[in-house]
Coordinates of C-alpha atoms in Angstrom, one line a residue:
M281 CA 24.4 29.3 -1.4
R282 CA 27.5 31.2 -1.4
S283 CA 27.6 32.2 2.3
G284 CA 25.1 29.9 4.0
N285 CA 24.7 26.1 4.6
F286 CA 21.0 25.9 4.8
L287 CA 18.1 26.9 2.4
A288 CA 14.4 26.2 2.8
V289 CA 12.4 26.6 -0.4
L290 CA 8.6 26.9 0.5
G291 CA 5.4 27.5 -1.5
A292 CA 1.9 26.3 -2.2
S293 CA 1.3 22.8 -3.7
G294 CA 1.9 22.9 -7.3
S295 CA 3.8 26.2 -7.3
G296 CA 7.0 24.8 -8.7
K297 CA 9.2 24.4 -5.6
S298 CA 10.7 21.0 -6.9
S299 CA 11.0 22.3 -10.3
V300 CA 13.0 25.6 -9.3
V301 CA 15.5 23.4 -7.1
R302 CA 16.0 20.5 -9.5
A303 CA 15.8 22.2 -12.8
G304 CA 17.0 25.6 -11.6
L305 CA 19.4 25.7 -8.8
L306 CA 21.0 22.1 -9.3
Y307 CA 21.3 22.7 -12.9
Q308 CA 23.2 25.9 -12.4
L309 CA 25.4 24.1 -9.9
K310 CA 26.4 21.4 -12.3
L311 CA 27.3 24.1 -15.0
G312 CA 29.5 25.7 -12.4
R313 CA 28.9 29.1 -14.0
R314 CA 27.3 31.0 -11.1
L315 CA 29.4 29.5 -8.2
S316 CA 33.1 28.8 -8.8
G317 CA 33.8 25.2 -8.6
S318 CA 30.3 24.0 -8.0
D319 CA 30.4 21.7 -11.1
T320 CA 32.7 19.4 -8.8
W321 CA 30.4 19.4 -5.9
Q322 CA 28.6 16.2 -4.8
L323 CA 24.7 16.6 -5.2
K324 CA 22.5 14.2 -3.2
I325 CA 18.8 14.3 -3.5
F326 CA 16.0 12.2 -1.9
R327 CA 12.6 12.2 -0.5
P328 CA 12.0 11.3 3.3
G329 CA 9.3 8.7 2.7
T330 CA 8.2 6.5 5.4
N331 CA 11.8 5.9 6.7
P332 CA 13.7 9.1 6.4
L333 CA 17.0 7.9 7.8
Q334 CA 17.0 4.9 5.5
N335 CA 16.4 7.1 2.5
L336 CA 19.1 9.5 3.7
A337 CA 21.5 6.4 3.7
L338 CA 20.4 5.4 0.2
A339 CA 21.3 8.9 -1.1
F340 CA 24.9 8.2 -0.4
V341 CA 25.0 4.7 -2.1
E342 CA 26.7 4.7 -5.5
S343 CA 24.4 3.6 -8.3
E344 CA 26.9 2.3 -10.5
L345 CA 28.0 -0.5 -8.0
S346 CA 26.9 -4.0 -8.4
D347 CA 23.9 -5.1 -6.2
I348 CA 26.2 -6.8 -3.7
E349 CA 28.5 -3.9 -3.5
R350 CA 25.5 -1.5 -3.1
A351 CA 24.1 -3.8 -0.2
S352 CA 27.5 -3.7 1.5
Q353 CA 27.8 0.0 1.1
L354 CA 24.4 0.8 2.3
A355 CA 24.9 -1.5 5.4
K356 CA 28.0 0.7 6.3
V357 CA 26.2 4.0 5.6
E358 CA 23.1 3.0 7.6
E359 CA 25.4 2.2 10.5
L360 CA 26.8 5.8 10.4
T361 CA 23.4 7.5 10.1
A362 CA 22.2 5.5 12.9
K363 CA 24.8 7.5 15.0
G364 CA 22.9 10.6 14.1
A365 CA 24.6 14.0 13.3
V366 CA 28.0 12.6 14.3
G367 CA 27.7 9.7 11.8
L368 CA 26.6 11.8 9.0
G369 CA 29.2 14.4 9.8
Q370 CA 31.9 11.6 9.4
L371 CA 30.3 10.8 6.0
I372 CA 30.6 14.5 4.9
T373 CA 34.2 14.8 6.1
A374 CA 35.2 11.6 4.1
A375 CA 33.6 12.8 0.9
Q376 CA 36.3 13.7 -1.7
T377 CA 34.9 16.9 -2.7
Q378 CA 34.8 20.6 -1.7
R379 CA 31.2 20.6 -0.8
V380 CA 28.3 18.2 -0.4
V381 CA 24.7 19.7 -1.3
L382 CA 22.1 17.5 0.3
V383 CA 18.6 18.2 -1.1
V384 CA 15.4 16.9 0.9
D385 CA 12.7 17.2 -1.7
Q386 CA 9.0 17.1 -0.5
F387 CA 10.3 17.5 3.1
E388 CA 6.5 17.4 4.2
E389 CA 6.7 13.5 3.8
A390 CA 8.5 13.4 7.2
F391 CA 5.2 14.4 8.6
T392 CA 2.7 12.8 6.1
Q393 CA 4.4 9.5 5.6
C394 CA 6.8 8.9 8.6
Q395 CA 4.3 8.2 11.3
D396 CA 6.9 7.1 13.9
I397 CA 7.5 10.3 15.9
T398 CA 10.9 9.0 17.2
K399 CA 12.1 8.2 13.6
R400 CA 11.2 11.6 12.6
Q401 CA 12.9 13.2 15.6
Q402 CA 16.1 11.3 14.9
F403 CA 16.1 12.2 11.3
F404 CA 15.7 16.0 12.0
E405 CA 18.4 15.9 14.6
C406 CA 20.7 14.0 12.2
V407 CA 20.5 16.5 9.3
L408 CA 20.4 19.6 11.2
G409 CA 23.0 18.6 13.6
A410 CA 25.5 17.8 11.0
L411 CA 25.2 21.4 9.9
Q412 CA 27.0 22.4 13.2
R413 CA 30.7 22.2 11.8
D414 CA 33.4 24.7 11.4
D415 CA 33.8 24.5 7.6
N416 CA 30.9 25.0 5.2
K417 CA 31.2 21.6 3.5
L418 CA 27.7 20.6 4.0
C419 CA 24.7 22.5 2.6
L420 CA 21.3 21.3 3.4
I421 CA 18.4 22.3 1.1
I422 CA 14.7 21.5 1.7
T423 CA 11.7 21.9 -0.4
M424 CA 8.3 21.8 1.5
R425 CA 4.6 22.8 1.0
A426 CA 4.0 26.1 3.0
D427 CA 1.1 24.7 4.7
F428 CA 3.3 22.2 6.7
F429 CA 5.3 24.9 8.4
G430 CA 2.9 24.7 11.3
K431 CA 3.9 21.2 11.8
C432 CA 7.6 22.3 12.2
L433 CA 6.5 24.5 15.2
E434 CA 4.8 21.6 17.0
Q435 CA 7.9 20.4 18.6
E436 CA 11.5 21.7 19.0
Y437 CA 12.8 19.2 16.1
G438 CA 16.3 20.5 16.5
G439 CA 15.4 24.2 15.9
L440 CA 13.9 23.3 12.6
A441 CA 11.3 26.2 12.5
K442 CA 13.8 28.8 13.4
K443 CA 16.1 27.6 10.8
I444 CA 13.4 27.8 8.2
Q445 CA 12.5 31.4 9.1
E446 CA 16.1 32.5 8.9
H447 CA 17.0 31.0 5.5
L448 CA 13.6 30.9 3.7
V449 CA 13.0 31.5 0.0
T450 CA 9.3 31.5 -1.0
V451 CA 8.2 30.4 -4.4
T452 CA 5.4 32.8 -5.3
P453 CA 2.8 32.3 -8.1
M454 CA 4.1 33.3 -11.5
N455 CA 2.9 36.6 -13.0
R456 CA 1.3 36.9 -16.4
E457 CA 4.6 37.5 -18.1
E458 CA 6.2 34.6 -16.4
L459 CA 3.4 32.3 -17.6
E460 CA 3.7 33.4 -21.1
T461 CA 7.5 32.7 -21.1
T462 CA 6.7 29.3 -19.6
I463 CA 4.2 28.4 -22.4
I464 CA 6.2 30.0 -25.3
K465 CA 9.9 29.5 -24.8
P466 CA 9.9 25.6 -24.7
A467 CA 8.1 25.6 -28.0
E468 CA 10.4 28.0 -29.7
Q469 CA 13.3 25.7 -28.9
V470 CA 11.7 23.1 -31.3
N471 CA 10.5 25.7 -34.0
L472 CA 6.8 25.2 -32.7
A473 CA 4.4 28.0 -33.2
V474 CA 1.7 28.9 -30.4
E475 CA -1.4 30.7 -31.4
P476 CA -1.6 34.0 -29.4
E477 CA -5.1 33.1 -28.6
L478 CA -4.2 29.8 -27.1
V479 CA -1.5 31.7 -24.8
S480 CA -4.1 34.2 -23.7
Q481 CA -6.7 31.7 -22.9
M482 CA -4.2 29.3 -20.9
I483 CA -3.0 32.4 -18.9
A484 CA -6.6 33.3 -18.1
D485 CA -7.3 29.6 -16.9
V486 CA -4.4 29.4 -14.5
E487 CA -3.6 33.0 -13.5
N488 CA -5.6 33.1 -10.5
S489 CA -5.5 29.4 -9.6
P490 CA -2.8 28.5 -7.2
G491 CA -1.0 25.2 -7.6
S492 CA -2.1 25.0 -11.3
L493 CA 1.5 24.6 -12.6
P494 CA 1.3 20.7 -12.8
L495 CA -2.0 21.0 -14.7
L496 CA -0.4 23.5 -17.2
Q497 CA 2.5 21.2 -17.6
Y498 CA 0.3 18.1 -18.3
T499 CA -2.0 20.1 -20.5
L500 CA 1.0 21.4 -22.7
T501 CA 2.4 18.0 -23.0
E502 CA -0.9 16.7 -24.2
L503 CA -1.1 19.5 -26.7
W504 CA 2.4 18.7 -28.1
Q505 CA 1.4 15.0 -28.3
Q506 CA -1.9 15.9 -30.1
R507 CA -0.5 18.4 -32.6
T508 CA -1.2 17.7 -36.2
E509 CA 0.9 20.6 -37.6
K510 CA 3.8 22.8 -36.4
R511 CA 1.7 24.7 -34.1
L512 CA -0.3 24.5 -30.9
T513 CA -3.9 25.5 -31.4
L514 CA -6.8 27.1 -29.3
T515 CA -9.2 24.4 -31.0
M516 CA -7.2 21.4 -29.7
Y517 CA -6.9 23.1 -26.3
S518 CA -10.7 23.4 -26.0
K519 CA -11.2 19.9 -27.4
L520 CA -8.9 18.5 -24.7
G521 CA -11.1 20.2 -22.0
R522 CA -8.7 23.2 -21.1
V523 CA -6.3 23.1 -18.2
R524 CA -8.8 21.9 -15.6
G525 CA -10.4 19.1 -17.9
T526 CA -7.6 17.6 -19.7
L527 CA -5.9 15.6 -16.9
Q528 CA -9.3 14.6 -15.4
T529 CA -10.8 13.6 -18.7
R530 CA -7.7 11.6 -19.7
A531 CA -7.7 9.7 -16.3
T532 CA -11.4 8.9 -16.6
E533 CA -11.1 7.8 -20.2
V534 CA -8.2 5.4 -19.2
Y535 CA -10.2 4.1 -16.2
E536 CA -13.3 3.4 -18.2
S537 CA -11.2 1.5 -20.7
L538 CA -10.3 -1.1 -18.1
S539 CA -12.0 -4.4 -17.4
L540 CA -14.2 -4.4 -14.2
E541 CA -11.4 -6.4 -12.4
E542 CA -8.9 -3.9 -13.5
Q543 CA -11.0 -1.0 -12.5
Q544 CA -11.3 -2.3 -9.0
A545 CA -7.5 -2.7 -8.7
T546 CA -6.9 0.7 -10.2
K547 CA -9.3 2.3 -7.6
R548 CA -7.3 0.5 -4.8
I549 CA -4.0 1.7 -6.3
F550 CA -4.9 5.3 -6.4
L551 CA -6.3 5.2 -3.0
E552 CA -3.0 3.7 -1.7
L553 CA -1.2 6.3 -3.6
T554 CA -3.1 9.1 -1.7
Q555 CA -1.8 10.2 1.6
L556 CA -4.7 11.5 3.8
G557 CA -4.3 15.1 5.1
E558 CA -4.4 15.7 8.9
G559 CA -5.6 19.3 8.8
T560 CA -3.8 19.8 5.6
E561 CA -4.7 18.9 2.0
D562 CA -4.4 15.3 0.8
T563 CA -1.2 14.6 -1.2
R564 CA 0.7 12.0 -2.8
R565 CA 2.1 8.9 -1.1
Q566 CA 5.0 6.9 -2.6
V567 CA 4.3 3.0 -2.2
V568 CA 6.5 0.0 -2.6
Q569 CA 4.9 -1.9 -5.4
R570 CA 5.1 -5.3 -3.7
D571 CA 2.9 -3.7 -0.9
L572 CA -0.1 -3.2 -3.5
L573 CA -0.4 -7.1 -3.8
T574 CA -3.3 -8.8 -2.3
S575 CA -5.0 -12.2 -2.7
Q576 CA -7.6 -10.4 -4.8
H577 CA -5.0 -8.5 -6.8
P578 CA -2.1 -10.8 -7.3
E579 CA 1.3 -9.6 -8.8
V580 CA 0.4 -10.4 -12.5
V581 CA -2.6 -8.1 -12.3
I582 CA -1.0 -5.1 -10.4
N583 CA 2.1 -5.3 -12.7
R584 CA -0.1 -5.2 -15.7
I585 CA -2.2 -2.3 -14.5
I586 CA 0.8 -0.4 -13.2
Q587 CA 2.4 -0.7 -16.5
R588 CA -0.8 0.7 -18.4
L589 CA -1.1 3.6 -16.0
A590 CA 2.5 4.4 -16.4
D591 CA 2.3 4.2 -20.1
E592 CA -0.7 6.8 -19.8
K593 CA 1.5 9.0 -17.7
L594 CA -0.9 8.7 -14.7
V595 CA 1.6 7.1 -12.4
V596 CA 5.4 7.0 -12.4
T597 CA 7.5 3.9 -11.4
S598 CA 11.1 4.0 -10.2
T599 CA 13.6 1.7 -8.4
L600 CA 15.3 2.5 -5.1
S601 CA 19.0 1.9 -4.7
N602 CA 18.2 -1.4 -3.1
Q603 CA 16.4 -2.5 -6.2
I604 CA 12.9 -2.1 -4.7
A605 CA 10.3 -0.9 -7.1
V606 CA 8.1 2.0 -6.0
V607 CA 5.1 3.7 -7.4
D608 CA 4.0 7.4 -7.3
V609 CA 1.2 9.5 -8.6
A610 CA 2.6 11.3 -11.7
H611 CA 0.7 14.5 -10.9
E612 CA -0.5 15.6 -7.5
A613 CA -3.2 17.5 -9.4
L614 CA -4.9 14.1 -9.9
I615 CA -5.5 13.9 -6.2
R616 CA -6.9 17.4 -6.0
H617 CA -8.8 17.6 -9.3
W618 CA -9.9 14.2 -10.5
L619 CA -13.6 14.0 -9.4
L620 CA -13.7 10.3 -9.5
L621 CA -10.7 9.9 -7.1
R622 CA -12.0 12.6 -4.9
K623 CA -15.3 10.7 -4.5
W624 CA -13.5 7.4 -3.7
I625 CA -11.3 9.2 -1.1
E626 CA -14.3 10.7 0.7
E627 CA -16.3 7.5 0.7
S628 CA -13.3 5.6 2.1
R629 CA -11.4 8.0 4.4
D630 CA -12.1 6.5 7.7
V631 CA -11.5 3.0 6.5
L632 CA -8.4 4.0 4.8
R633 CA -7.1 5.5 8.0
Q634 CA -7.6 2.2 9.9
K635 CA -6.2 0.3 7.2
R636 CA -3.0 2.4 7.0
K637 CA -2.4 2.0 10.8
I638 CA -2.7 -1.8 10.6
E639 CA -0.4 -1.9 7.5
A640 CA 2.1 0.3 9.2
A641 CA 2.2 -2.1 12.1
A642 CA 2.7 -4.9 9.8
I643 CA 5.6 -3.2 8.0
E644 CA 7.2 -2.4 11.3
W645 CA 6.8 -6.1 12.4
R646 CA 8.5 -7.2 9.1
D647 CA 11.4 -4.6 9.4
K648 CA 11.9 -5.9 13.0
R649 CA 12.5 -9.5 11.5
R650 CA 8.9 -10.5 12.5
V651 CA 9.8 -10.5 16.2
K652 CA 6.7 -11.6 18.4
D653 CA 7.0 -8.4 20.5
Y654 CA 5.6 -6.5 17.6
L655 CA 2.4 -8.6 17.1
L656 CA -1.0 -7.4 18.0
Q657 CA -2.5 -8.2 21.4
G658 CA -5.6 -8.1 23.4
K659 CA -8.3 -5.6 22.5
R660 CA -6.4 -4.1 19.4
L661 CA -6.2 -7.6 18.1
R662 CA -9.8 -8.3 18.3
E663 CA -10.5 -4.9 16.7
V664 CA -8.0 -5.6 13.7
V665 CA -9.5 -9.1 13.2
D666 CA -13.1 -7.7 13.1
F667 CA -12.0 -5.0 10.7
H668 CA -10.3 -7.5 8.4
K669 CA -13.4 -9.6 8.1
Q670 CA -15.6 -6.4 7.4
Q671 CA -13.3 -5.4 4.7
T672 CA -12.9 -8.8 2.7
E673 CA -14.6 -7.3 -0.2
N674 CA -13.7 -3.7 0.0
L675 CA -10.2 -2.2 0.3
R676 CA -8.4 -5.5 1.2
L677 CA -5.5 -5.3 3.4
S678 CA -2.0 -6.2 2.0
D679 CA -0.8 -9.8 2.0
L680 CA 1.7 -8.7 4.6
A681 CA -0.9 -7.3 6.9
I682 CA -3.0 -10.4 6.5
E683 CA 0.1 -12.6 7.4
F684 CA 0.7 -10.1 10.4
I685 CA -2.9 -10.7 11.6
Q686 CA -2.7 -14.4 11.3
A687 CA 0.6 -14.5 13.2
S688 CA -0.9 -12.4 16.0
V689 CA -3.8 -14.9 16.3
R690 CA -1.5 -17.8 16.5
Q691 CA 0.6 -16.0 19.1
R692 CA -2.5 -15.4 21.2
R693 CA -3.4 -19.0 20.9
N694 CA 0.1 -20.1 22.1
N695 CA 0.0 -17.6 24.9
R696 CA -3.0 -19.3 26.2
F697 CA -1.6 -22.6 26.1
R698 CA 1.5 -21.4 27.9
S699 CA -0.7 -19.8 30.5
I700 CA -2.3 -23.0 31.3
A701 CA 1.0 -24.7 31.7
F702 CA 2.2 -22.0 33.8
F703 CA -0.8 -21.8 36.0
L704 CA -0.8 -25.5 36.6
I705 CA 2.6 -25.4 38.2
I706 CA 2.4 -22.2 40.3
P707 CA 2.2 -22.5 44.1
L708 CA -1.1 -22.6 46.0
G709 CA -0.9 -19.0 46.9
L710 CA -2.0 -18.3 43.3
S711 CA -4.7 -21.0 43.3
V712 CA -7.4 -18.5 42.3
Y713 CA -5.8 -18.1 38.8
V714 CA -5.6 -22.0 38.6
G715 CA -9.4 -22.0 39.4
I716 CA -9.9 -19.7 36.4
V717 CA -8.0 -21.9 34.1
I718 CA -9.8 -25.1 35.5
E719 CA -13.3 -23.2 34.9
K720 CA -12.4 -22.5 31.4
S721 CA -11.3 -26.1 30.8
I722 CA -14.5 -27.3 32.4
R723 CA -16.4 -24.9 30.1
I724 CA -14.7 -26.3 27.0
N725 CA -15.4 -29.8 28.1
Q726 CA -19.1 -28.9 28.4
L727 CA -19.0 -27.4 25.0
W728 CA -17.4 -30.7 23.6
Q729 CA -20.1 -32.7 25.4
Q730 CA -22.8 -30.6 23.6
V731 CA -21.2 -31.2 20.3
D732 CA -20.8 -35.0 20.8
A733 CA -24.5 -35.4 22.3
V734 CA -26.0 -34.1 19.1
K735 CA -26.2 -36.7 16.3
G736 CA -27.2 -36.0 12.7
K737 CA -29.3 -33.2 11.9
E738 CA -31.2 -33.0 15.1
D739 CA -30.8 -29.9 17.3
S740 CA -28.2 -28.5 14.8
R741 CA -28.3 -25.1 16.3
V742 CA -27.0 -26.4 19.6
R743 CA -24.1 -28.1 18.0
I744 CA -23.3 -25.1 15.7
Q745 CA -23.3 -22.5 18.7
A746 CA -21.0 -24.9 20.7
L747 CA -18.6 -25.2 17.9
E748 CA -18.6 -21.4 17.3
K749 CA -17.8 -20.9 20.9
L750 CA -15.0 -23.5 20.8
V751 CA -13.5 -21.7 17.8
Q752 CA -13.7 -18.3 19.6
A753 CA -11.8 -19.9 22.4
D754 CA -9.2 -20.9 19.9
E755 CA -9.9 -24.5 20.5
S756 CA -8.7 -26.8 17.8
L757 CA -11.2 -28.9 15.8
A758 CA -8.5 -30.9 13.9
N759 CA -9.0 -34.6 13.6
K760 CA -12.6 -34.4 14.8
D761 CA -15.3 -36.5 13.5
F762 CA -18.3 -34.3 11.9
S763 CA -19.5 -36.6 9.4
G764 CA -23.1 -36.1 8.3
A765 CA -23.4 -33.1 10.7
N766 CA -25.7 -30.3 9.8
L767 CA -23.3 -27.2 10.2
S768 CA -25.4 -25.0 7.8
S769 CA -24.4 -21.3 8.2
A770 CA -22.0 -21.9 10.8
Q771 CA -19.5 -19.1 11.5
L772 CA -16.1 -21.1 11.6
G773 CA -13.6 -18.3 10.5
F774 CA -10.2 -19.1 11.6
A775 CA -11.2 -22.6 12.7
D776 CA -8.4 -25.4 12.8
L777 CA -10.3 -28.2 10.9
G778 CA -7.1 -29.9 9.5
V779 CA -7.6 -33.7 8.9
A780 CA -11.3 -33.4 10.2
N781 CA -13.9 -36.0 9.0
L782 CA -16.7 -33.8 7.4
R783 CA -17.9 -36.4 5.1
G784 CA -21.4 -35.8 4.0
A785 CA -21.7 -32.8 6.4
N786 CA -24.0 -30.0 5.4
L787 CA -21.9 -26.7 5.3
S788 CA -24.2 -24.8 3.1
S789 CA -23.7 -21.0 3.5
A790 CA -21.0 -21.6 6.3
S791 CA -18.4 -19.0 6.6
L792 CA -14.9 -20.7 6.6
F793 CA -12.9 -17.4 6.3
N794 CA -9.2 -18.3 6.9
A795 CA -10.2 -21.7 8.3
D796 CA -7.5 -24.4 8.1
L797 CA -9.0 -27.3 6.1
R798 CA -5.8 -29.2 5.1
S799 CA -6.3 -32.7 4.5
A800 CA -9.9 -32.6 5.6
D801 CA -12.4 -35.3 4.3
L802 CA -15.2 -33.3 2.7
R803 CA -16.5 -36.2 0.3
S804 CA -20.2 -35.6 -0.5
A805 CA -20.4 -32.7 1.7
D806 CA -22.9 -29.9 1.0
L807 CA -20.7 -26.7 0.6
S808 CA -23.2 -24.7 -1.5
D809 CA -22.8 -21.1 -1.1
A810 CA -20.1 -21.5 1.5
D811 CA -17.5 -18.7 1.8
F812 CA -13.8 -19.7 1.7
V813 CA -12.6 -16.3 0.5
S814 CA -9.2 -15.2 1.7
I815 CA -8.5 -18.7 3.0
S816 CA -4.8 -18.9 3.7
G817 CA -3.7 -21.7 1.5
N818 CA -5.2 -24.2 3.8
L819 CA -7.5 -26.4 1.6
S820 CA -4.5 -28.4 0.3
S821 CA -5.0 -32.1 -0.1
A822 CA -8.6 -31.9 1.1
N823 CA -11.0 -34.7 -0.3
L824 CA -14.0 -32.7 -2.2
S825 CA -15.1 -35.6 -4.1
H826 CA -19.0 -35.7 -4.8
A827 CA -19.2 -32.5 -2.7
D828 CA -21.8 -29.9 -3.5
L829 CA -20.0 -26.8 -4.3
R830 CA -22.7 -24.9 -6.0
G831 CA -22.2 -21.1 -5.5
A832 CA -19.4 -21.7 -3.1
N833 CA -16.7 -19.0 -2.9
L834 CA -13.2 -20.5 -3.4
S835 CA -11.5 -17.6 -4.8
Y836 CA -7.8 -17.3 -3.8
A837 CA -8.0 -20.6 -1.8
N838 CA -5.0 -23.0 -2.1
L839 CA -6.4 -25.9 -3.9
S840 CA -3.2 -27.8 -4.1
G841 CA -3.8 -31.5 -4.4
V842 CA -7.6 -31.2 -3.6
N843 CA -9.8 -34.0 -4.8
L844 CA -12.6 -32.5 -6.9
F845 CA -13.8 -35.8 -8.5
S846 CA -17.6 -35.5 -9.3
A847 CA -17.9 -32.4 -7.2
N848 CA -20.8 -30.1 -8.4
L849 CA -19.1 -26.7 -9.4
S850 CA -22.1 -25.0 -10.7
G851 CA -21.9 -21.3 -10.1
A852 CA -18.9 -21.8 -7.8
N853 CA -16.1 -18.9 -7.8
L854 CA -12.6 -20.4 -8.2
S855 CA -11.1 -17.0 -9.5
Y856 CA -7.4 -16.8 -8.6
A857 CA -7.4 -20.1 -6.8
K858 CA -3.9 -21.2 -6.0
N859 CA -2.1 -24.3 -7.4
L860 CA -5.4 -25.3 -9.3
T861 CA -4.9 -27.5 -12.3
P862 CA -7.3 -28.0 -15.4
E863 CA -7.2 -31.6 -14.7
Q864 CA -8.6 -31.2 -11.2
V865 CA -11.4 -29.0 -12.4
K866 CA -12.2 -31.3 -15.5
S867 CA -12.8 -34.2 -13.0
A868 CA -15.7 -32.2 -11.5
K869 CA -19.2 -31.9 -12.6
N870 CA -20.4 -28.6 -14.2
W871 CA -16.9 -27.5 -14.2
D872 CA -17.6 -25.1 -17.2
K873 CA -20.5 -23.4 -15.3
A874 CA -18.1 -22.1 -12.5
R875 CA -16.3 -18.7 -12.5
Y876 CA -12.6 -18.4 -13.1
D877 CA -10.2 -15.7 -13.8
E878 CA -9.3 -14.8 -17.3
V879 CA -5.7 -16.6 -17.2
F880 CA -7.3 -20.0 -15.9
R881 CA -10.4 -19.6 -18.4
A882 CA -7.8 -19.6 -21.1
K883 CA -6.1 -22.8 -19.6
L884 CA -9.6 -24.4 -19.9
N885 CA -10.1 -23.2 -23.4
L886 CA -13.2 -21.5 -22.2
P887 CA -14.3 -18.1 -23.9
P888 CA -13.7 -14.9 -22.0
E889 CA -16.5 -14.1 -19.4
P890 CA -18.9 -11.7 -20.8
A891 CA -18.5 -8.1 -19.3
K892 CA -21.0 -7.1 -16.7

């Protein structure tokens, strides 16, 4: 620090890299005893996350400002960092301090969380390029897991690997004497005795186990909280399960104390907080809290569980400078040593990888202000739609990802309409393409003829197959008359059935996944065992009076203004249905035999559903 402007602190996972920098080096700099004047230096610390340049900019935003002032300052800083090393250099030059110490903690996140190679390259060039100055005003410090050094060699990255090799400090495992000091000295500061037998056993449990410091830290904290007298004892340590068992046992106890619904959400939260390794160990992954929301796990459920897990010290929550709430695993040791989580990860690894890619594309689309150029197309869109359908009951995509898919499907439909219009006006030289469009139009007309030719229940499969092909061709079924039709088991996912006449129709066991049924007439229709799950709020104002909804899945559907008068709700699933009122439900038959979420059951004065 005295003579250089770059420092790389590397070590194994759980070896104490972040601790030695945050609680050791930065603490000494703030005291100003080891380096003259360092108590006046500006210290900036951040983690790369999914968008390293943005997080770099946030590190320069003053926390004591108002929200509006912070937003204005962030915009100006982002404008500078977008210019790369030159812009960051201007920020350093303008800083009213002798020196700026910029700490990039958990530097490996630039590889694990930032999947955009261009953004990663820009970040490296920015921070490393800014070091090329005549004065020594900027000092860059990084902490990184040693197993990620190979990633630094994969590309030039502004000479990153060479820099690390020339300015490397390695955090090695503690020896026996250091471990003993770690255990005893903090206890001595509060006049707490530690049994010698306990010290010996704890050292024996972690001495030859790389990366065990987080487990040791957690176990000592639990011993402190469980103390019954002014001493830490071997008896309590053994009762807790020792170093390896303490955290795992506590995590499992908390999980098993939750309701079935909360357990499902907790499993999903921990999977989302795990970054899958690519030739390296799995590690932690910071997640924006709002990105954990799905139709299955709405905000009220996620907030309640996050609060419980935070109270139990299993996750930590924080707020970024732009007031966005983020969640992180409290101890990376959970990811490595909690056997239940390891089981979930191995069962879901391939699905998680696909899911993360889709959600990353959705976030990019949102960050680019939902520009259509970032929507899915062609084969990729078909693959994603298929994946979404398969995962409706397991590892659901985020609400943003579902919105992204739906926007892509709509764009595909619009593109086809525009293609038809375009091909109708092109010159005869391209008549072959017009022929294709005409052929498709003829085919669609033939399908409609098959639908219209079949009346009542006769030859129902012919009608169903024709309708399914029309839906696959993105043909709208809105305003059509299907009254009395037998559409049992029809696959009508994503169908546009707005204002359609389905009065008295048989839709038993039909799949209406994400179908648009706004203002449709479903009076006296048979919807028993039909699946509306994940419907995108498009049942609003539909008429379901006298409909047979036995066993139908209406969870998460938007039932705003839906007429349920005398509909049979026996066994129907209305959990987390949106905009549903007790008055609507009580106008139906057998409403007390339907399934509801806990909050709505209370509104209906029904007792809690028995635990399964």
